PDB file of C-alpha atoms and ligand atoms in Angstrom:
ATOM      1  CA  MET A   1      42.966 -20.371 -54.638  1.00  0.00           C
ATOM      2  CA  PRO A   2      45.265 -19.790 -51.647  1.00  0.00           C
ATOM      3  CA  LYS A   3      45.342 -22.500 -49.034  1.00  0.00           C
ATOM      4  CA  PRO A   4      43.403 -21.583 -45.878  1.00  0.00           C
ATOM      5  CA  ILE A   5      45.566 -19.884 -43.261  1.00  0.00           C
ATOM      6  CA  LYS A   6      45.880 -22.471 -40.556  1.00  0.00           C
ATOM      7  CA  ARG A   7      49.102 -23.044 -38.648  1.00  0.00           C
ATOM      8  CA  GLN A   8      50.408 -26.288 -40.064  1.00  0.00           C
ATOM      9  CA  ALA A   9      51.784 -28.892 -37.678  1.00  0.00           C
ATOM     10  CA  ALA A  10      55.273 -28.260 -39.037  1.00  0.00           C
ATOM     11  CA  LEU A  11      55.213 -24.602 -37.974  1.00  0.00           C
ATOM     12  CA  ARG A  12      53.576 -25.099 -34.598  1.00  0.00           C
ATOM     13  CA  PRO A  13      56.789 -25.621 -32.564  1.00  0.00           C
ATOM     14  CA  LEU A  14      58.206 -22.371 -33.965  1.00  0.00           C
ATOM     15  CA  SER A  15      54.932 -20.620 -33.161  1.00  0.00           C
ATOM     16  CA  ARG A  16      55.072 -21.890 -29.582  1.00  0.00           C
ATOM     17  CA  GLU A  17      58.602 -20.527 -29.336  1.00  0.00           C
ATOM     18  CA  HIS A  18      57.219 -17.219 -30.611  1.00  0.00           C
ATOM     19  CA  HIS A  19      54.824 -17.234 -27.696  1.00  0.00           C
ATOM     20  CA  HIS A  20      57.787 -17.679 -25.332  1.00  0.00           C
ATOM     21  CA  GLY A  21      59.602 -14.859 -27.133  1.00  0.00           C
ATOM     22  CA  LEU A  22      56.619 -12.532 -26.680  1.00  0.00           C
ATOM     23  CA  LEU A  23      56.658 -13.452 -22.995  1.00  0.00           C
ATOM     24  CA  LEU A  24      60.338 -12.460 -22.815  1.00  0.00           C
ATOM     25  CA  CYS A  25      59.412  -9.043 -24.237  1.00  0.00           C
ATOM     26  CA  TRP A  26      56.624  -8.706 -21.700  1.00  0.00           C
ATOM     27  CA  LYS A  27      58.973  -9.687 -18.842  1.00  0.00           C
ATOM     28  CA  ILE A  28      61.570  -7.110 -19.919  1.00  0.00           C
ATOM     29  CA  LYS A  29      58.943  -4.365 -20.146  1.00  0.00           C
ATOM     30  CA  THR A  30      57.437  -5.365 -16.804  1.00  0.00           C
ATOM     31  CA  GLY A  31      60.872  -5.387 -15.159  1.00  0.00           C
ATOM     32  CA  LEU A  32      61.713  -1.932 -16.520  1.00  0.00           C
ATOM     33  CA  LYS A  33      58.328  -0.565 -15.452  1.00  0.00           C
ATOM     34  CA  ASN A  34      58.815  -1.960 -11.944  1.00  0.00           C
ATOM     35  CA  GLN A  35      62.338  -0.501 -11.772  1.00  0.00           C
ATOM     36  CA  VAL A  36      64.111  -3.822 -11.499  1.00  0.00           C
ATOM     37  CA  GLU A  37      67.887  -3.337 -11.909  1.00  0.00           C
ATOM     38  CA  PRO A  38      68.670  -3.491 -15.639  1.00  0.00           C
ATOM     39  CA  GLU A  39      71.553  -5.927 -14.946  1.00  0.00           C
ATOM     40  CA  ARG A  40      69.098  -8.463 -13.496  1.00  0.00           C
ATOM     41  CA  ILE A  41      66.839  -8.182 -16.512  1.00  0.00           C
ATOM     42  CA  LYS A  42      69.770  -8.404 -18.922  1.00  0.00           C
ATOM     43  CA  ARG A  43      71.073 -11.587 -17.263  1.00  0.00           C
ATOM     44  CA  TYR A  44      67.734 -13.284 -17.887  1.00  0.00           C
ATOM     45  CA  ALA A  45      67.450 -11.873 -21.410  1.00  0.00           C
ATOM     46  CA  ASP A  46      70.970 -13.118 -22.234  1.00  0.00           C
ATOM     47  CA  TRP A  47      70.170 -16.565 -20.853  1.00  0.00           C
ATOM     48  CA  PHE A  48      66.981 -16.730 -22.927  1.00  0.00           C
ATOM     49  CA  PHE A  49      68.913 -15.591 -25.979  1.00  0.00           C
ATOM     50  CA  GLU A  50      71.563 -18.319 -25.572  1.00  0.00           C
ATOM     51  CA  GLN A  51      69.097 -21.062 -24.637  1.00  0.00           C
ATOM     52  CA  HIS A  52      66.305 -20.346 -27.074  1.00  0.00           C
ATOM     53  CA  LEU A  53      66.664 -17.509 -29.544  1.00  0.00           C
ATOM     54  CA  THR A  54      69.930 -18.455 -31.241  1.00  0.00           C
ATOM     55  CA  ALA A  55      68.630 -21.947 -32.038  1.00  0.00           C
ATOM     56  CA  HIS A  56      65.300 -20.506 -33.145  1.00  0.00           C
ATOM     57  CA  PHE A  57      66.905 -17.997 -35.526  1.00  0.00           C
ATOM     58  CA  ASP A  58      69.179 -20.725 -36.801  1.00  0.00           C
ATOM     59  CA  ILE A  59      66.402 -23.161 -37.645  1.00  0.00           C
ATOM     60  CA  GLU A  60      64.383 -20.423 -39.323  1.00  0.00           C
ATOM     61  CA  GLU A  61      67.323 -19.381 -41.467  1.00  0.00           C
ATOM     62  CA  ARG A  62      68.535 -22.882 -42.350  1.00  0.00           C
ATOM     63  CA  GLN A  63      65.278 -24.815 -42.667  1.00  0.00           C
ATOM     64  CA  LEU A  64      62.379 -22.435 -43.059  1.00  0.00           C
ATOM     65  CA  PHE A  65      63.392 -19.351 -45.023  1.00  0.00           C
ATOM     66  CA  PRO A  66      64.966 -21.336 -47.901  1.00  0.00           C
ATOM     67  CA  ILE A  67      61.421 -22.418 -48.784  1.00  0.00           C
ATOM     68  CA  LEU A  68      60.886 -18.848 -50.049  1.00  0.00           C
ATOM     69  CA  GLY A  69      64.505 -18.312 -51.068  1.00  0.00           C
ATOM     70  CA  ALA A  70      67.212 -15.822 -50.128  1.00  0.00           C
ATOM     71  CA  GLY A  71      66.006 -13.317 -52.746  1.00  0.00           C
ATOM     72  CA  ASN A  72      62.559 -13.003 -51.175  1.00  0.00           C
ATOM     73  CA  ALA A  73      61.994  -9.538 -49.682  1.00  0.00           C
ATOM     74  CA  LEU A  74      60.175 -10.870 -46.599  1.00  0.00           C
ATOM     75  CA  VAL A  75      63.019 -13.317 -45.906  1.00  0.00           C
ATOM     76  CA  GLN A  76      65.553 -10.542 -46.328  1.00  0.00           C
ATOM     77  CA  GLN A  77      63.659  -8.403 -43.839  1.00  0.00           C
ATOM     78  CA  ALA A  78      63.516 -11.275 -41.311  1.00  0.00           C
ATOM     79  CA  VAL A  79      67.242 -12.049 -41.634  1.00  0.00           C
ATOM     80  CA  PHE A  80      68.096  -8.364 -41.307  1.00  0.00           C
ATOM     81  CA  GLU A  81      66.014  -8.206 -38.126  1.00  0.00           C
ATOM     82  CA  HIS A  82      67.765 -11.310 -36.726  1.00  0.00           C
ATOM     83  CA  ARG A  83      71.172  -9.620 -37.145  1.00  0.00           C
ATOM     84  CA  ARG A  84      69.843  -6.395 -35.650  1.00  0.00           C
ATOM     85  CA  ILE A  85      68.385  -8.215 -32.600  1.00  0.00           C
ATOM     86  CA  GLU A  86      71.630 -10.163 -32.092  1.00  0.00           C
ATOM     87  CA  GLU A  87      73.510  -6.882 -32.171  1.00  0.00           C
ATOM     88  CA  LEU A  88      71.206  -5.460 -29.502  1.00  0.00           C
ATOM     89  CA  PHE A  89      71.809  -8.487 -27.258  1.00  0.00           C
ATOM     90  CA  ARG A  90      75.569  -8.018 -27.617  1.00  0.00           C
ATOM     91  CA  SER A  91      75.397  -4.406 -26.438  1.00  0.00           C
ATOM     92  CA  THR A  92      76.559  -3.834 -22.884  1.00  0.00           C
ATOM     93  CA  THR A  93      76.203  -0.063 -22.508  1.00  0.00           C
ATOM     94  CA  ASP A  94      73.018   1.915 -21.858  1.00  0.00           C
ATOM     95  CA  LEU A  95      71.188  -1.166 -20.618  1.00  0.00           C
ATOM     96  CA  PRO A  96      67.761   0.397 -20.001  1.00  0.00           C
ATOM     97  CA  VAL A  97      67.663   1.742 -23.562  1.00  0.00           C
ATOM     98  CA  ILE A  98      68.987  -1.513 -25.018  1.00  0.00           C
ATOM     99  CA  LEU A  99      66.444  -3.602 -23.088  1.00  0.00           C
ATOM    100  CA  GLU A 100      63.611  -1.351 -24.225  1.00  0.00           C
ATOM    101  CA  LEU A 101      64.771  -1.774 -27.835  1.00  0.00           C
ATOM    102  CA  ILE A 102      65.106  -5.552 -27.497  1.00  0.00           C
ATOM    103  CA  ALA A 103      61.560  -5.817 -26.146  1.00  0.00           C
ATOM    104  CA  LEU A 104      60.197  -3.540 -28.864  1.00  0.00           C
ATOM    105  CA  GLU A 105      62.041  -4.987 -31.838  1.00  0.00           C
ATOM    106  CA  LEU A 106      61.759  -8.663 -30.880  1.00  0.00           C
ATOM    107  CA  ASP A 107      58.027  -8.234 -30.306  1.00  0.00           C
ATOM    108  CA  HIS A 108      57.687  -6.546 -33.686  1.00  0.00           C
ATOM    109  CA  HIS A 109      59.801  -9.232 -35.402  1.00  0.00           C
ATOM    110  CA  ILE A 110      57.749 -12.090 -33.980  1.00  0.00           C
ATOM    111  CA  ARG A 111      54.460 -10.475 -34.956  1.00  0.00           C
ATOM    112  CA  PHE A 112      55.787  -9.896 -38.484  1.00  0.00           C
ATOM    113  CA  GLU A 113      56.730 -13.567 -38.789  1.00  0.00           C
ATOM    114  CA  GLU A 114      53.424 -14.796 -37.373  1.00  0.00           C
ATOM    115  CA  ARG A 115      51.178 -12.466 -39.349  1.00  0.00           C
ATOM    116  CA  VAL A 116      53.046 -12.145 -42.637  1.00  0.00           C
ATOM    117  CA  LEU A 117      56.053 -14.377 -43.212  1.00  0.00           C
ATOM    118  CA  PHE A 118      54.740 -17.691 -41.877  1.00  0.00           C
ATOM    119  CA  ASN A 119      51.506 -17.308 -43.796  1.00  0.00           C
ATOM    120  CA  GLU A 120      53.484 -16.710 -46.972  1.00  0.00           C
ATOM    121  CA  ILE A 121      55.619 -19.802 -46.298  1.00  0.00           C
ATOM    122  CA  GLN A 122      52.549 -21.935 -45.705  1.00  0.00           C
ATOM    123  CA  GLN A 123      51.132 -20.849 -49.038  1.00  0.00           C
ATOM    124  CA  VAL A 124      54.132 -21.976 -51.044  1.00  0.00           C
ATOM    125  CA  ALA A 125      55.647 -24.870 -49.077  1.00  0.00           C
ATOM    126  CA  SER A 126      55.194 -28.346 -50.507  1.00  0.00           C
ATOM    127  CA  ASP A 127      53.884 -31.121 -48.268  1.00  0.00           C
ATOM    128  CA  GLU A 128      57.330 -32.690 -48.449  1.00  0.00           C
ATOM    129  CA  GLN A 129      59.044 -29.505 -47.215  1.00  0.00           C
ATOM    130  CA  LEU A 130      56.591 -29.206 -44.328  1.00  0.00           C
ATOM    131  CA  ARG A 131      56.985 -32.875 -43.416  1.00  0.00           C
ATOM    132  CA  LEU A 132      60.752 -32.477 -43.344  1.00  0.00           C
ATOM    133  CA  LEU A 133      60.519 -29.410 -41.157  1.00  0.00           C
ATOM    134  CA  GLU A 134      58.225 -31.236 -38.767  1.00  0.00           C
ATOM    135  CA  GLU A 135      60.765 -34.057 -38.457  1.00  0.00           C
ATOM    136  CA  ILE A 136      63.659 -31.709 -37.745  1.00  0.00           C
ATOM    137  CA  HIS A 137      61.930 -29.491 -35.265  1.00  0.00           C
ATOM    138  CA  ARG A 138      59.552 -31.255 -32.942  1.00  0.00           C
ATOM    139  CA  GLU A 139      60.920 -30.524 -29.497  1.00  0.00           C
ATOM    140  CA  VAL A 140      60.043 -27.319 -27.711  1.00  0.00           C
ATOM    141  CA  PRO A 141      61.937 -27.195 -24.435  1.00  0.00           C
ATOM    142  CA  ASP A 142      60.365 -25.421 -21.496  1.00  0.00           C
ATOM    143  CA  SER A 143      61.528 -21.814 -21.531  1.00  0.00           C
ATOM    144  CA  ASP A 144      61.516 -21.030 -17.864  1.00  0.00           C
ATOM    145  CA  HIS A 145      64.168 -22.688 -15.715  1.00  0.00           C
ATOM    146  CA  TRP A 146      65.319 -19.431 -14.216  1.00  0.00           C
ATOM    147  CA  ASN A 147      65.264 -18.702 -10.499  1.00  0.00           C
ATOM    148  CA  ASP A 148      65.293 -14.915 -10.432  1.00  0.00           C
ATOM    149  CA  LYS A 149      61.702 -14.313 -11.581  1.00  0.00           C
ATOM    150  CA  PHE A 150      61.818 -10.525 -11.373  1.00  0.00           C
ATOM    151  CA  TRP A 151      58.588 -10.181 -13.366  1.00  0.00           C
ATOM    152  CA  GLU A 152      56.447 -12.229 -11.024  1.00  0.00           C
ATOM    153  CA  HIS A 153      54.451  -9.741  -9.028  1.00  0.00           C
ATOM    154  CA  ALA A 154      52.413  -8.940 -12.142  1.00  0.00           C
ATOM    155  CA  ALA A 155      50.504 -11.602 -14.054  1.00  0.00           C
ATOM    156  CA  PRO A 156      51.062 -11.917 -17.831  1.00  0.00           C
ATOM    157  CA  GLY A 157      47.279 -12.148 -18.345  1.00  0.00           C
ATOM    158  CA  ALA A 158      47.024  -8.495 -17.341  1.00  0.00           C
ATOM    159  CA  ASN A 159      48.856  -7.522 -20.517  1.00  0.00           C
ATOM    160  CA  GLY A 160      46.643  -9.370 -22.979  1.00  0.00           C
ATOM    161  CA  LEU A 161      49.006 -12.326 -23.340  1.00  0.00           C
ATOM    162  CA  ASP A 162      47.984 -15.830 -22.380  1.00  0.00           C
ATOM    163  CA  ALA A 163      49.750 -16.894 -19.224  1.00  0.00           C
TER     164      ALA A 163
HETATM  165 FE1  LIG B 201      62.815 -14.869 -36.757  1.00  0.00          FE
HETATM  166 FE1  LIG B 202      60.750 -16.638 -35.283  1.00  0.00          FE
END
């Protein structure tokens, strides 16, 4: 019998970071829609990447994915998507296209982890592995110390995301 799908305490900080990541995607899309200069959007996206995403990818790859193992197809997909997203963030040409792709692919990656990969990990992880993960990763820093809130004249709730 599979264990019931309920976000274990150990995975909750990563899931909260996923929520912040989905908000980043929404902010990028909102900025593009409202014709905010791509450079302004990219500055925020780069800041978010440095402050939050690199550490998030790192903890997933070092602490979480090994629970399934490097040979697991879902893990391989997730790692491939990490490299692809990093590559997009490093691009400096064609900003509107790059930003659109970042928003699209990061959103897709997060939903894949939440709906598929994390559930799989919860099924196979031992209590000891989950306890260890919980110890390592408890802190979720606030994601929004950024002054240039170019997305603000539209509320996130309007897009089906919790504010
Ligand atoms: Fe990831
Ligand atoms: Fe993630």
